[in-house]
């Protein structure tokens, strides 16, 4: 009997070790990805910061199904030494019960990204922020700061960037146009042309430009950019951040005007800047896109769909939406595409789609692997 109990206990220990993810050796896109406690990683629309030899994964910590305590919502943080086994470091930014705060429970926090600022020694988090009870109308970006990488991050403010300034690449003639939204029927050629020629930039000039899906990118010269879907999600804005990464300088560029790009994820490889984006179909996946540029500030050129799978897989980006590209530290050409396979009815359970970035001549492409080994990254 004792032997049987011992054998069962051993089995249970081995089983729980396996569940806790300790034994994870491969990236398995689309499956539950248990952290070291055995819970699916709750960090969506996220990104990774490599700091002091450790990877930190920040992402949307969605309210788990059945959980009613809304303050368990915010930005999740996980740490790892190998990109496979992740320890939950808790919420790095948490919504509050204080109803005078814009960060009150019920607001929406999406696509958080964190940078380390060498000059100030601080960690800076930016995120897409929508206000309680207002759907996606506010289109703000929020900023928070911490002395410690895992947080807690102190919420500073939320804003619409670049109020009262024109984009650097905005022709003089566009500034003076008089056409307004009510003159046009949406969806028509004239409407699209007016958007390309800055209809919404002029509309939002005074109050600041809309900021929804976002990412952060530090250029080779150390200049950081906040990259966000603006102009009713029709145009991306690349907005320069101040040296301390806590504010906007007012220098910004319109990218792919009127082309409806969301979910930007940037990287620099082979002497060029590349950007994965999606179209704008909400939680529903759509065909992936990749664009490139010689200078970060553009001009950007659309290349095509980076996916190399079946028609269905290409039309849905392998059932995912881009969020970040991780350059594996110390590896010149090793990049990982990170995306989200959203489950709108249970966002916390949305799956992580990590795939290697591969190359077709000098164009990045993504292929599906049901599981793959990080050591095979070229
Ligand atoms: C997507 C966006 C997500 C989320 C969603 C809401 O287009 O990329 O981050 O905002 O819409 O419908």
mmCIF file of C-alpha atoms and ligand atoms in Angstrom:
data_model
loop_
_atom_site.group_PDB
_atom_site.id
_atom_site.type_symbol
_atom_site.label_atom_id
_atom_site.label_comp_id
_atom_site.label_asym_id
_atom_site.label_seq_id
_atom_site.Cartn_x
_atom_site.Cartn_y
_atom_site.Cartn_z
ATOM 1 C CA UNK A 1 0.000 0.000 0.000
ATOM 2 C CA UNK A 2 2.782 2.400 1.039
ATOM 3 C CA UNK A 3 4.530 1.741 -2.255
ATOM 4 C CA UNK A 4 1.357 2.525 -4.212
ATOM 5 C CA UNK A 5 0.866 5.795 -2.290
ATOM 6 C CA UNK A 6 4.507 6.722 -2.899
ATOM 7 C CA UNK A 7 4.145 5.968 -6.613
ATOM 8 C CA UNK A 8 0.946 8.032 -6.859
ATOM 9 C CA UNK A 9 2.583 10.928 -4.994
ATOM 10 C CA UNK A 10 5.566 10.817 -7.335
ATOM 11 C CA UNK A 11 3.230 10.858 -10.338
ATOM 12 C CA UNK A 12 1.341 13.835 -8.878
ATOM 13 C CA UNK A 13 4.579 15.737 -8.250
ATOM 14 C CA UNK A 14 5.805 15.070 -11.778
ATOM 15 C CA UNK A 15 2.390 16.021 -13.173
ATOM 16 C CA UNK A 16 2.278 19.305 -11.274
ATOM 17 C CA UNK A 17 5.866 20.119 -12.273
ATOM 18 C CA UNK A 18 4.843 19.621 -15.857
ATOM 19 C CA UNK A 19 1.725 21.755 -15.366
ATOM 20 C CA UNK A 20 3.763 24.488 -13.775
ATOM 21 C CA UNK A 21 5.707 24.813 -16.983
ATOM 22 C CA UNK A 22 9.110 24.104 -15.426
ATOM 23 C CA UNK A 23 9.812 21.557 -18.073
ATOM 24 C CA UNK A 24 8.876 23.745 -21.031
ATOM 25 C CA UNK A 25 11.521 23.478 -23.703
ATOM 26 C CA UNK A 26 9.652 24.602 -26.797
ATOM 27 C CA UNK A 27 7.477 27.495 -27.905
ATOM 28 C CA UNK A 28 3.991 26.096 -28.516
ATOM 29 C CA UNK A 29 1.942 28.831 -30.202
ATOM 30 C CA UNK A 30 -1.788 28.911 -29.567
ATOM 31 C CA UNK A 31 -1.836 26.541 -26.572
ATOM 32 C CA UNK A 32 -2.295 27.465 -22.921
ATOM 33 C CA UNK A 33 1.112 28.792 -21.778
ATOM 34 C CA UNK A 34 1.440 28.034 -18.067
ATOM 35 C CA UNK A 35 3.605 30.285 -15.894
ATOM 36 C CA UNK A 36 5.719 28.746 -13.138
ATOM 37 C CA UNK A 37 2.596 28.541 -10.923
ATOM 38 C CA UNK A 38 0.725 26.633 -13.627
ATOM 39 C CA UNK A 39 -1.570 29.514 -14.682
ATOM 40 C CA UNK A 40 -1.929 30.716 -18.278
ATOM 41 C CA UNK A 41 0.173 33.843 -18.829
ATOM 42 C CA UNK A 42 -2.188 36.783 -18.474
ATOM 43 C CA UNK A 43 -0.210 39.447 -20.383
ATOM 44 C CA UNK A 44 -1.848 40.275 -23.698
ATOM 45 C CA UNK A 45 -1.121 42.890 -26.358
ATOM 46 C CA UNK A 46 2.218 42.993 -24.632
ATOM 47 C CA UNK A 47 5.895 43.470 -25.196
ATOM 48 C CA UNK A 48 9.205 42.415 -23.710
ATOM 49 C CA UNK A 49 11.938 44.410 -21.998
ATOM 50 C CA UNK A 50 15.340 42.777 -21.567
ATOM 51 C CA UNK A 51 16.987 44.215 -18.495
ATOM 52 C CA UNK A 52 20.021 43.049 -16.567
ATOM 53 C CA UNK A 53 20.023 39.547 -18.052
ATOM 54 C CA UNK A 54 16.302 38.934 -17.502
ATOM 55 C CA UNK A 55 13.334 39.181 -19.840
ATOM 56 C CA UNK A 56 10.273 41.016 -18.530
ATOM 57 C CA UNK A 57 6.998 40.432 -20.330
ATOM 58 C CA UNK A 58 4.419 43.192 -19.794
ATOM 59 C CA UNK A 59 0.893 42.896 -21.123
ATOM 60 C CA UNK A 60 -2.797 43.375 -20.450
ATOM 61 C CA UNK A 61 -3.765 41.448 -17.304
ATOM 62 C CA UNK A 62 -7.396 40.866 -18.172
ATOM 63 C CA UNK A 63 -9.953 40.066 -15.489
ATOM 64 C CA UNK A 64 -10.123 36.259 -15.354
ATOM 65 C CA UNK A 65 -13.555 34.796 -16.096
ATOM 66 C CA UNK A 66 -15.689 34.790 -12.957
ATOM 67 C CA UNK A 67 -13.430 37.287 -11.142
ATOM 68 C CA UNK A 68 -15.438 40.251 -9.896
ATOM 69 C CA UNK A 69 -12.753 42.262 -8.135
ATOM 70 C CA UNK A 70 -12.026 44.775 -10.883
ATOM 71 C CA UNK A 71 -8.822 45.957 -9.194
ATOM 72 C CA UNK A 72 -7.262 42.661 -10.293
ATOM 73 C CA UNK A 73 -7.111 44.298 -13.736
ATOM 74 C CA UNK A 74 -4.150 46.212 -15.106
ATOM 75 C CA UNK A 75 -0.743 45.440 -16.528
ATOM 76 C CA UNK A 76 0.722 42.025 -15.808
ATOM 77 C CA UNK A 77 4.448 41.435 -15.498
ATOM 78 C CA UNK A 78 6.312 38.139 -15.854
ATOM 79 C CA UNK A 79 10.036 37.440 -15.701
ATOM 80 C CA UNK A 80 12.111 34.778 -17.386
ATOM 81 C CA UNK A 81 15.710 33.852 -18.077
ATOM 82 C CA UNK A 82 14.968 31.661 -21.071
ATOM 83 C CA UNK A 83 11.807 33.090 -22.713
ATOM 84 C CA UNK A 84 10.080 29.767 -21.998
ATOM 85 C CA UNK A 85 9.457 29.579 -18.272
ATOM 86 C CA UNK A 86 7.823 32.709 -16.890
ATOM 87 C CA UNK A 87 7.355 33.712 -13.256
ATOM 88 C CA UNK A 88 4.360 35.887 -12.432
ATOM 89 C CA UNK A 89 5.676 39.114 -10.846
ATOM 90 C CA UNK A 90 2.140 40.367 -10.177
ATOM 91 C CA UNK A 91 0.389 43.453 -11.467
ATOM 92 C CA UNK A 92 2.914 46.163 -12.313
ATOM 93 C CA UNK A 93 0.119 48.715 -12.819
ATOM 94 C CA UNK A 94 -3.265 48.278 -11.215
ATOM 95 C CA UNK A 95 -6.540 50.131 -11.698
ATOM 96 C CA UNK A 96 -7.837 51.887 -8.602
ATOM 97 C CA UNK A 97 -11.079 52.197 -6.626
ATOM 98 C CA UNK A 98 -10.535 55.954 -6.475
ATOM 99 C CA UNK A 99 -13.318 57.328 -8.682
ATOM 100 C CA UNK A 100 -11.530 60.659 -9.088
ATOM 101 C CA UNK A 101 -8.724 58.929 -10.995
ATOM 102 C CA UNK A 102 -8.819 58.337 -14.752
ATOM 103 C CA UNK A 103 -7.314 54.963 -13.908
ATOM 104 C CA UNK A 104 -10.406 53.900 -11.982
ATOM 105 C CA UNK A 105 -11.722 50.343 -12.227
ATOM 106 C CA UNK A 106 -13.766 49.977 -15.402
ATOM 107 C CA UNK A 107 -11.320 51.859 -17.617
ATOM 108 C CA UNK A 108 -9.567 50.003 -20.449
ATOM 109 C CA UNK A 109 -5.814 49.472 -20.545
ATOM 110 C CA UNK A 110 -4.371 47.985 -23.731
ATOM 111 C CA UNK A 111 -1.046 47.207 -25.416
ATOM 112 C CA UNK A 112 1.256 48.380 -22.568
ATOM 113 C CA UNK A 113 4.982 48.639 -23.358
ATOM 114 C CA UNK A 114 7.889 49.433 -21.032
ATOM 115 C CA UNK A 115 11.281 51.055 -21.676
ATOM 116 C CA UNK A 116 14.283 51.532 -19.423
ATOM 117 C CA UNK A 117 15.692 55.039 -19.507
ATOM 118 C CA UNK A 118 19.470 54.957 -19.035
ATOM 119 C CA UNK A 119 19.719 58.671 -18.215
ATOM 120 C CA UNK A 120 17.197 58.682 -15.383
ATOM 121 C CA UNK A 121 17.479 55.029 -14.310
ATOM 122 C CA UNK A 122 13.672 54.784 -14.394
ATOM 123 C CA UNK A 123 11.306 52.372 -16.083
ATOM 124 C CA UNK A 124 8.597 54.021 -18.162
ATOM 125 C CA UNK A 125 5.346 52.382 -19.193
ATOM 126 C CA UNK A 126 3.021 53.720 -21.893
ATOM 127 C CA UNK A 127 -0.343 52.186 -22.697
ATOM 128 C CA UNK A 128 -3.545 52.782 -24.642
ATOM 129 C CA UNK A 129 -6.086 54.127 -22.190
ATOM 130 C CA UNK A 130 -9.855 54.384 -22.576
ATOM 131 C CA UNK A 131 -12.027 55.901 -19.876
ATOM 132 C CA UNK A 132 -14.687 54.180 -17.806
ATOM 133 C CA UNK A 133 -18.060 54.100 -19.511
ATOM 134 C CA UNK A 134 -16.815 55.755 -22.696
ATOM 135 C CA UNK A 135 -16.099 52.767 -24.910
ATOM 136 C CA UNK A 136 -13.147 53.579 -27.166
ATOM 137 C CA UNK A 137 -14.009 57.274 -27.595
ATOM 138 C CA UNK A 138 -11.320 58.878 -25.433
ATOM 139 C CA UNK A 139 -8.374 57.470 -27.485
ATOM 140 C CA UNK A 140 -5.758 58.467 -24.896
ATOM 141 C CA UNK A 141 -2.321 57.231 -24.081
ATOM 142 C CA UNK A 142 -1.305 56.843 -20.451
ATOM 143 C CA UNK A 143 2.125 56.937 -18.845
ATOM 144 C CA UNK A 144 3.420 55.470 -15.594
ATOM 145 C CA UNK A 145 6.872 55.291 -14.028
ATOM 146 C CA UNK A 146 8.762 53.057 -11.629
ATOM 147 C CA UNK A 147 12.212 52.765 -10.040
ATOM 148 C CA UNK A 148 11.903 48.989 -10.099
ATOM 149 C CA UNK A 149 11.359 47.057 -13.308
ATOM 150 C CA UNK A 150 8.496 44.953 -11.976
ATOM 151 C CA UNK A 151 6.759 47.967 -10.440
ATOM 152 C CA UNK A 152 4.507 49.058 -8.883
ATOM 153 C CA UNK A 153 4.354 51.728 -11.595
ATOM 154 C CA UNK A 154 3.089 55.115 -10.509
ATOM 155 C CA UNK A 155 0.424 56.409 -12.863
ATOM 156 C CA UNK A 156 1.235 59.934 -14.048
ATOM 157 C CA UNK A 157 -1.390 61.017 -16.593
ATOM 158 C CA UNK A 158 -3.221 60.253 -19.826
ATOM 159 C CA UNK A 159 -3.370 62.499 -22.845
ATOM 160 C CA UNK A 160 -3.895 62.932 -26.546
ATOM 161 C CA UNK A 161 -0.440 63.699 -27.915
ATOM 162 C CA UNK A 162 0.810 66.599 -29.994
ATOM 163 C CA UNK A 163 -1.893 69.188 -29.272
ATOM 164 C CA UNK A 164 -1.351 72.383 -31.253
ATOM 165 C CA UNK A 165 1.451 71.063 -33.472
ATOM 166 C CA UNK A 166 1.456 69.848 -37.052
ATOM 167 C CA UNK A 167 3.127 66.629 -38.151
ATOM 168 C CA UNK A 168 6.634 67.188 -39.567
ATOM 169 C CA UNK A 169 5.622 65.651 -42.881
ATOM 170 C CA UNK A 170 2.385 67.608 -43.298
ATOM 171 C CA UNK A 171 2.325 69.778 -46.444
ATOM 172 C CA UNK A 172 1.531 73.483 -45.963
ATOM 173 C CA UNK A 173 -1.482 73.163 -48.251
ATOM 174 C CA UNK A 174 -3.117 70.556 -45.987
ATOM 175 C CA UNK A 175 -3.050 72.929 -43.013
ATOM 176 C CA UNK A 176 -5.264 75.418 -44.820
ATOM 177 C CA UNK A 177 -7.887 73.069 -46.250
ATOM 178 C CA UNK A 178 -11.390 73.924 -45.127
ATOM 179 C CA UNK A 179 -13.156 70.591 -45.757
ATOM 180 C CA UNK A 180 -14.761 69.105 -42.586
ATOM 181 C CA UNK A 181 -16.260 65.710 -41.751
ATOM 182 C CA UNK A 182 -19.871 66.783 -42.250
ATOM 183 C CA UNK A 183 -19.104 67.763 -45.880
ATOM 184 C CA UNK A 184 -18.329 64.147 -46.763
ATOM 185 C CA UNK A 185 -20.050 60.792 -46.952
ATOM 186 C CA UNK A 186 -17.932 58.232 -45.139
ATOM 187 C CA UNK A 187 -16.459 55.456 -47.242
ATOM 188 C CA UNK A 188 -16.414 57.495 -50.479
ATOM 189 C CA UNK A 189 -13.316 58.327 -52.539
ATOM 190 C CA UNK A 190 -13.548 61.988 -51.515
ATOM 191 C CA UNK A 191 -13.731 61.008 -47.864
ATOM 192 C CA UNK A 192 -10.632 58.787 -48.137
ATOM 193 C CA UNK A 193 -8.753 61.510 -50.017
ATOM 194 C CA UNK A 194 -9.720 64.079 -47.379
ATOM 195 C CA UNK A 195 -8.440 61.774 -44.622
ATOM 196 C CA UNK A 196 -5.130 61.311 -46.441
ATOM 197 C CA UNK A 197 -4.957 65.080 -46.692
ATOM 198 C CA UNK A 198 -5.349 65.484 -42.958
ATOM 199 C CA UNK A 199 -9.092 65.862 -42.266
ATOM 200 C CA UNK A 200 -8.751 64.398 -38.749
ATOM 201 C CA UNK A 201 -5.358 65.958 -38.031
ATOM 202 C CA UNK A 202 -6.972 69.374 -38.491
ATOM 203 C CA UNK A 203 -10.063 68.341 -36.496
ATOM 204 C CA UNK A 204 -7.916 67.199 -33.546
ATOM 205 C CA UNK A 205 -5.222 69.887 -33.856
ATOM 206 C CA UNK A 206 -6.269 71.824 -30.758
ATOM 207 C CA UNK A 207 -7.106 68.983 -28.383
ATOM 208 C CA UNK A 208 -4.365 66.554 -29.430
ATOM 209 C CA UNK A 209 -4.244 63.582 -31.771
ATOM 210 C CA UNK A 210 -6.040 60.295 -31.086
ATOM 211 C CA UNK A 211 -3.890 57.457 -29.700
ATOM 212 C CA UNK A 212 -5.214 53.889 -29.728
ATOM 213 C CA UNK A 213 -3.187 50.717 -30.585
ATOM 214 C CA UNK A 214 0.401 51.495 -29.683
ATOM 215 C CA UNK A 215 3.963 50.389 -29.300
ATOM 216 C CA UNK A 216 7.286 51.930 -28.298
ATOM 217 C CA UNK A 217 10.504 51.760 -30.265
ATOM 218 C CA UNK A 218 13.987 53.005 -29.414
ATOM 219 C CA UNK A 219 15.943 53.968 -32.490
ATOM 220 C CA UNK A 220 19.650 53.250 -32.909
ATOM 221 C CA UNK A 221 20.541 56.790 -31.754
ATOM 222 C CA UNK A 222 18.574 56.298 -28.513
ATOM 223 C CA UNK A 223 15.582 58.415 -29.602
ATOM 224 C CA UNK A 224 12.354 56.778 -28.453
ATOM 225 C CA UNK A 225 9.155 56.843 -30.480
ATOM 226 C CA UNK A 226 5.607 56.304 -29.352
ATOM 227 C CA UNK A 227 3.823 54.753 -32.330
ATOM 228 C CA UNK A 228 0.054 54.816 -32.290
ATOM 229 C CA UNK A 229 -3.019 54.397 -34.460
ATOM 230 C CA UNK A 230 -4.462 57.874 -34.814
ATOM 231 C CA UNK A 231 -6.988 59.738 -36.969
ATOM 232 C CA UNK A 232 -9.874 57.301 -36.225
ATOM 233 C CA UNK A 233 -7.379 54.415 -36.724
ATOM 234 C CA UNK A 234 -6.792 55.485 -40.323
ATOM 235 C CA UNK A 235 -3.187 56.701 -39.950
ATOM 236 C CA UNK A 236 -0.249 55.788 -37.728
ATOM 237 C CA UNK A 237 1.580 58.558 -35.907
ATOM 238 C CA UNK A 238 5.238 58.182 -34.990
ATOM 239 C CA UNK A 239 5.708 60.617 -32.109
ATOM 240 C CA UNK A 240 9.107 61.379 -30.657
ATOM 241 C CA UNK A 241 9.424 61.102 -26.871
ATOM 242 C CA UNK A 242 11.494 63.434 -24.707
ATOM 243 C CA UNK A 243 14.893 62.258 -23.410
ATOM 244 C CA UNK A 244 13.330 60.989 -20.186
ATOM 245 C CA UNK A 245 10.643 59.115 -22.201
ATOM 246 C CA UNK A 246 7.938 60.727 -20.047
ATOM 247 C CA UNK A 247 6.494 63.168 -22.581
ATOM 248 C CA UNK A 248 6.179 64.034 -26.263
ATOM 249 C CA UNK A 249 8.558 66.508 -27.923
ATOM 250 C CA UNK A 250 5.905 67.649 -30.412
ATOM 251 C CA UNK A 251 7.892 66.193 -33.320
ATOM 252 C CA UNK A 252 5.738 63.614 -35.078
ATOM 253 C CA UNK A 253 5.230 61.984 -38.448
ATOM 254 C CA UNK A 254 2.199 60.559 -40.196
ATOM 255 C CA UNK A 255 2.845 57.055 -41.522
ATOM 256 C CA UNK A 256 0.801 55.229 -44.192
ATOM 257 C CA UNK A 257 -1.940 57.911 -44.154
ATOM 258 C CA UNK A 258 -5.461 56.624 -44.668
ATOM 259 C CA UNK A 259 -4.308 52.968 -44.792
ATOM 260 C CA UNK A 260 -6.044 51.800 -41.568
ATOM 261 C CA UNK A 261 -3.187 50.126 -39.701
ATOM 262 C CA UNK A 262 -3.346 48.830 -36.135
ATOM 263 C CA UNK A 263 -1.252 46.625 -33.859
ATOM 264 C CA UNK A 264 2.150 48.083 -34.869
ATOM 265 C CA UNK A 265 5.271 46.022 -34.055
ATOM 266 C CA UNK A 266 8.642 47.383 -35.182
ATOM 267 C CA UNK A 267 12.152 46.101 -35.620
ATOM 268 C CA UNK A 268 15.387 47.053 -37.342
ATOM 269 C CA UNK A 269 17.186 44.429 -39.413
ATOM 270 C CA UNK A 270 19.473 44.226 -42.418
ATOM 271 C CA UNK A 271 19.814 48.016 -42.616
ATOM 272 C CA UNK A 272 16.077 48.700 -42.721
ATOM 273 C CA UNK A 273 13.145 49.347 -40.422
ATOM 274 C CA UNK A 274 10.297 46.864 -40.626
ATOM 275 C CA UNK A 275 6.823 47.064 -39.171
ATOM 276 C CA UNK A 276 4.143 44.402 -38.808
ATOM 277 C CA UNK A 277 0.601 45.729 -38.543
ATOM 278 C CA UNK A 278 -2.950 44.464 -38.890
ATOM 279 C CA UNK A 279 -6.027 45.929 -40.503
ATOM 280 C CA UNK A 280 -8.846 47.259 -38.349
ATOM 281 C CA UNK A 281 -11.395 44.525 -37.620
ATOM 282 C CA UNK A 282 -11.456 44.695 -33.810
ATOM 283 C CA UNK A 283 -10.841 41.353 -32.072
ATOM 284 C CA UNK A 284 -11.401 39.489 -35.340
ATOM 285 C CA UNK A 285 -8.128 38.605 -37.064
ATOM 286 C CA UNK A 286 -7.368 39.886 -40.562
ATOM 287 C CA UNK A 287 -4.519 39.566 -43.094
ATOM 288 C CA UNK A 288 -1.173 40.611 -41.626
ATOM 289 C CA UNK A 289 0.855 43.375 -43.210
ATOM 290 C CA UNK A 290 4.514 44.254 -43.315
ATOM 291 C CA UNK A 291 5.974 47.600 -44.362
ATOM 292 C CA UNK A 292 9.527 48.905 -44.466
ATOM 293 C CA UNK A 293 11.469 52.176 -44.437
ATOM 294 C CA UNK A 294 15.052 53.393 -44.686
ATOM 295 C CA UNK A 295 14.466 56.007 -42.003
ATOM 296 C CA UNK A 296 12.217 55.459 -39.011
ATOM 297 C CA UNK A 297 10.373 58.684 -39.810
ATOM 298 C CA UNK A 298 9.574 57.391 -43.294
ATOM 299 C CA UNK A 299 8.554 57.286 -45.998
ATOM 300 C CA UNK A 300 7.177 53.815 -45.221
ATOM 301 C CA UNK A 301 6.324 51.412 -48.015
ATOM 302 C CA UNK A 302 3.793 48.620 -47.739
ATOM 303 C CA UNK A 303 5.389 45.315 -48.823
ATOM 304 C CA UNK A 304 2.536 42.805 -48.470
ATOM 305 C CA UNK A 305 1.288 40.002 -46.269
ATOM 306 C CA UNK A 306 4.196 38.408 -44.359
ATOM 307 C CA UNK A 307 2.357 35.139 -43.696
ATOM 308 C CA UNK A 308 3.303 32.037 -45.628
ATOM 309 C CA UNK A 309 0.600 29.494 -44.894
ATOM 310 C CA UNK A 310 -2.750 28.380 -46.258
ATOM 311 C CA UNK A 311 -5.125 31.011 -47.666
ATOM 312 C CA UNK A 312 -7.088 30.894 -44.411
ATOM 313 C CA UNK A 313 -3.924 31.265 -42.296
ATOM 314 C CA UNK A 314 -2.686 34.189 -44.401
ATOM 315 C CA UNK A 315 -6.077 35.888 -44.219
ATOM 316 C CA UNK A 316 -6.042 35.707 -40.423
ATOM 317 C CA UNK A 317 -2.305 36.035 -39.632
ATOM 318 C CA UNK A 318 -2.477 32.465 -38.252
ATOM 319 C CA UNK A 319 -5.508 33.589 -36.280
ATOM 320 C CA UNK A 320 -3.632 36.349 -34.494
ATOM 321 C CA UNK A 321 -2.833 40.042 -34.389
ATOM 322 C CA UNK A 322 0.688 41.422 -34.017
ATOM 323 C CA UNK A 323 1.799 43.026 -30.769
ATOM 324 C CA UNK A 324 5.619 43.069 -30.627
ATOM 325 C CA UNK A 325 8.801 41.865 -32.260
ATOM 326 C CA UNK A 326 11.510 40.720 -29.886
ATOM 327 C CA UNK A 327 15.083 40.906 -31.055
ATOM 328 C CA UNK A 328 16.784 38.146 -29.144
ATOM 329 C CA UNK A 329 19.599 39.938 -27.290
ATOM 330 C CA UNK A 330 23.053 39.287 -28.635
ATOM 331 C CA UNK A 331 21.678 37.670 -31.803
ATOM 332 C CA UNK A 332 21.905 40.015 -34.786
ATOM 333 C CA UNK A 333 19.206 38.515 -36.930
ATOM 334 C CA UNK A 334 17.103 36.531 -34.484
ATOM 335 C CA UNK A 335 13.619 38.012 -34.154
ATOM 336 C CA UNK A 336 10.402 36.637 -32.701
ATOM 337 C CA UNK A 337 6.983 37.722 -33.933
ATOM 338 C CA UNK A 338 4.597 38.030 -30.985
ATOM 339 C CA UNK A 339 0.847 38.150 -31.552
ATOM 340 C CA UNK A 340 -2.437 37.584 -29.772
ATOM 341 C CA UNK A 341 -5.114 35.073 -30.651
ATOM 342 C CA UNK A 342 -7.954 36.963 -28.995
ATOM 343 C CA UNK A 343 -10.808 35.217 -27.210
ATOM 344 C CA UNK A 344 -13.221 38.169 -26.825
ATOM 345 C CA UNK A 345 -15.532 36.295 -24.417
ATOM 346 C CA UNK A 346 -12.597 35.397 -22.156
ATOM 347 C CA UNK A 347 -9.759 37.806 -22.932
ATOM 348 C CA UNK A 348 -7.574 36.576 -20.066
ATOM 349 C CA UNK A 349 -7.458 33.215 -21.789
ATOM 350 C CA UNK A 350 -6.420 34.660 -25.188
ATOM 351 C CA UNK A 351 -3.517 32.701 -26.632
ATOM 352 C CA UNK A 352 0.016 33.822 -27.397
ATOM 353 C CA UNK A 353 1.260 33.316 -30.921
ATOM 354 C CA UNK A 354 5.040 33.444 -31.025
ATOM 355 C CA UNK A 355 6.661 32.557 -34.335
ATOM 356 C CA UNK A 356 10.182 32.987 -35.687
ATOM 357 C CA UNK A 357 10.729 35.806 -38.161
ATOM 358 C CA UNK A 358 12.219 34.230 -41.271
ATOM 359 C CA UNK A 359 13.497 35.837 -44.454
ATOM 360 C CA UNK A 360 12.603 35.565 -48.103
ATOM 361 C CA UNK A 361 15.457 37.465 -49.710
ATOM 362 C CA UNK A 362 15.369 40.627 -47.605
ATOM 363 C CA UNK A 363 11.688 40.472 -46.700
ATOM 364 C CA UNK A 364 10.550 39.155 -43.315
ATOM 365 C CA UNK A 365 8.045 36.304 -43.470
ATOM 366 C CA UNK A 366 6.178 34.243 -40.876
ATOM 367 C CA UNK A 367 5.404 30.548 -41.101
ATOM 368 C CA UNK A 368 3.405 28.368 -38.751
ATOM 369 C CA UNK A 369 5.084 25.869 -36.449
ATOM 370 C CA UNK A 370 2.922 23.901 -33.986
ATOM 371 C CA UNK A 371 5.995 23.928 -31.763
ATOM 372 C CA UNK A 372 9.516 25.200 -32.239
ATOM 373 C CA UNK A 373 12.866 25.443 -30.554
ATOM 374 C CA UNK A 374 14.323 28.869 -29.753
ATOM 375 C CA UNK A 375 17.776 27.436 -30.387
ATOM 376 C CA UNK A 376 16.851 27.039 -34.059
ATOM 377 C CA UNK A 377 16.385 30.792 -34.523
ATOM 378 C CA UNK A 378 18.763 31.860 -37.253
HETATM 379 C C1 LIG B 1 -8.356 45.761 -31.966
HETATM 380 C C2 LIG B 1 -7.146 46.249 -31.223
HETATM 381 C C3 LIG B 1 -7.167 45.631 -29.843
HETATM 382 C C4 LIG B 1 -8.474 46.019 -29.169
HETATM 383 C C5 LIG B 1 -9.643 45.582 -30.022
HETATM 384 C C6 LIG B 1 -10.977 46.018 -29.421
HETATM 385 O O1 LIG B 1 -8.434 46.304 -33.241
HETATM 386 O O2 LIG B 1 -5.989 45.910 -31.908
HETATM 387 O O3 LIG B 1 -6.047 46.055 -29.108
HETATM 388 O O4 LIG B 1 -8.519 47.401 -29.022
HETATM 389 O O5 LIG B 1 -9.538 46.138 -31.306
HETATM 390 O O6 LIG B 1 -12.030 45.747 -30.285
#
